[in-house]
Structure formats: structure tokens, C-alpha cells
């Protein structure tokens, strides 16, 4: 398992919800029609646009697919060292 930081920029999110469709364990729509980040289906510590999560390689692949599906590139993924994995720099 490795730790990843996942960030949704609410100013970029247009509520298309494709991230939720692809990775409902990690994303959920809030009342403002923005995606928030879950920890394996749980909103531990309350709703948030930013969260650090431990993931298996399979879970990370699903997460990256969800980020790739976002039409406005509102989802950012960083590894433990702070390197940005998505979108590619
Ligand atoms: S796919 Fe992008 S725009 Fe759509 S809800 Fe997710 S973060 Fe927001």
C-alpha cells in the first residue's frame, strides 16, 4: 500500500460526476454538486476536497482513470513525496 494525496479543485469541478461513476470509493458529490474525496467509501473526519489515502496499485489505477475522466482536469493526484502523478506535468 502506498499513500496518495488526492485533491479536487472545487473551482474547476463542474459536477460532471464521471469521477464518481468510475471510482465511487474515492469520490462523492456534495450538495454544491462538487466532488469530494472519500477514504475507501468513508468521509472520515468530514467532507473534504483534499485527503491522503493509502491505496493498492489496483485502487490507484482506478483513481487515475477517474481523474482522466474529468472533463476539466479538476482532480490532482500526488505521491508520498509530493510529486504530481496526475495530470502529468
Ligand atoms: S469528473 Fe471532474 S468535474 Fe466531474 S464531478 Fe468529478 S471532479 Fe467534478
Short mmCIF file of C-alpha atoms and ligand atoms in Angstrom, two decimals:
data_model
loop_
_atom_site.label_atom_id
_atom_site.label_comp_id
_atom_site.label_asym_id
_atom_site.label_seq_id
_atom_site.Cartn_x
_atom_site.Cartn_y
_atom_site.Cartn_z
CA UNK A 1 0.00 0.00 0.00
CA UNK A 2 1.22 3.49 -0.76
CA UNK A 3 -0.11 6.81 0.32
CA UNK A 4 -1.52 9.30 -2.18
CA UNK A 5 -2.83 12.80 -1.80
CA UNK A 6 -5.96 13.46 -3.80
CA UNK A 7 -7.21 16.99 -4.36
CA UNK A 8 -10.36 18.23 -6.09
CA UNK A 9 -10.31 21.89 -7.11
CA UNK A 10 -13.91 22.97 -6.48
CA UNK A 11 -13.44 26.00 -8.72
CA UNK A 12 -12.68 23.68 -11.66
CA UNK A 13 -15.23 20.95 -10.85
CA UNK A 14 -18.38 21.34 -12.96
CA UNK A 15 -20.24 18.44 -11.37
CA UNK A 16 -19.99 16.10 -14.33
CA UNK A 17 -19.79 13.19 -11.84
CA UNK A 18 -17.81 10.88 -14.10
CA UNK A 19 -15.22 10.53 -11.31
CA UNK A 20 -17.97 9.24 -9.00
CA UNK A 21 -19.17 6.77 -11.63
CA UNK A 22 -15.68 5.34 -12.13
CA UNK A 23 -14.42 5.45 -8.54
CA UNK A 24 -17.33 5.70 -6.05
CA UNK A 25 -14.98 4.53 -3.30
CA UNK A 26 -12.99 7.73 -3.65
CA UNK A 27 -15.41 10.40 -4.88
CA UNK A 28 -18.87 11.56 -3.88
CA UNK A 29 -20.95 14.56 -4.98
CA UNK A 30 -21.78 17.13 -2.30
CA UNK A 31 -24.75 19.49 -2.01
CA UNK A 32 -22.98 22.07 -4.16
CA UNK A 33 -22.59 19.50 -6.96
CA UNK A 34 -18.84 19.32 -6.44
CA UNK A 35 -16.87 16.13 -5.96
CA UNK A 36 -15.38 15.45 -2.54
CA UNK A 37 -12.76 12.86 -1.65
CA UNK A 38 -13.60 9.75 0.38
CA UNK A 39 -11.30 7.26 2.10
CA UNK A 40 -12.44 3.87 0.87
CA UNK A 41 -16.09 4.91 0.81
CA UNK A 42 -15.91 6.76 4.13
CA UNK A 43 -15.94 10.50 4.78
CA UNK A 44 -13.81 10.12 7.90
CA UNK A 45 -13.25 13.45 9.58
CA UNK A 46 -15.98 15.03 7.47
CA UNK A 47 -16.32 16.08 3.85
CA UNK A 48 -13.23 17.43 2.19
CA UNK A 49 -11.76 18.37 -1.16
CA UNK A 50 -8.36 17.02 -0.12
CA UNK A 51 -7.37 13.78 1.54
CA UNK A 52 -4.40 11.45 1.95
CA UNK A 53 -5.29 7.83 1.33
CA UNK A 54 -3.45 4.52 1.35
CA UNK A 55 -4.15 2.60 -1.81
CA UNK A 56 -3.22 -0.62 -3.53
CA UNK A 57 -1.90 -0.47 -7.09
CA UNK A 58 -5.32 -1.55 -8.41
CA UNK A 59 -7.06 1.17 -6.42
CA UNK A 60 -4.58 3.74 -7.72
CA UNK A 61 -5.28 2.67 -11.31
CA UNK A 62 -9.00 3.18 -10.77
CA UNK A 63 -8.30 6.57 -9.19
CA UNK A 64 -6.17 7.67 -12.14
CA UNK A 65 -8.89 6.52 -14.56
CA UNK A 66 -11.39 8.63 -12.62
CA UNK A 67 -9.05 11.63 -12.76
CA UNK A 68 -8.57 11.11 -16.51
CA UNK A 69 -12.34 11.10 -16.98
CA UNK A 70 -12.72 14.57 -15.51
CA UNK A 71 -13.51 16.98 -18.36
CA UNK A 72 -12.00 19.96 -16.56
CA UNK A 73 -8.93 18.22 -15.01
CA UNK A 74 -10.19 19.18 -11.56
CA UNK A 75 -8.61 16.12 -9.88
CA UNK A 76 -4.96 16.19 -8.82
CA UNK A 77 -3.05 13.14 -7.53
CA UNK A 78 0.28 13.30 -5.68
CA UNK A 79 2.51 10.52 -4.36
CA UNK A 80 4.07 10.35 -0.90
CA UNK A 81 6.99 12.53 -1.93
CA UNK A 82 4.66 15.27 -3.17
CA UNK A 83 5.33 14.52 -6.82
CA UNK A 84 2.29 15.21 -9.01
CA UNK A 85 1.21 11.98 -10.73
CA UNK A 86 -1.81 13.43 -12.49
CA UNK A 87 -2.27 15.50 -14.54
CA UNK A 88 1.18 14.76 -15.97
CA UNK A 89 3.45 17.75 -15.54
S1 LIG B 1 -15.34 14.40 -13.02
FE1 LIG B 1 -14.37 16.37 -12.54
S2 LIG B 1 -15.97 17.88 -12.93
FE2 LIG B 1 -16.95 15.90 -12.74
S3 LIG B 1 -17.54 15.77 -10.60
FE3 LIG B 1 -15.56 14.78 -10.82
S4 LIG B 1 -14.10 16.39 -10.33
FE4 LIG B 1 -16.03 17.37 -10.77
#
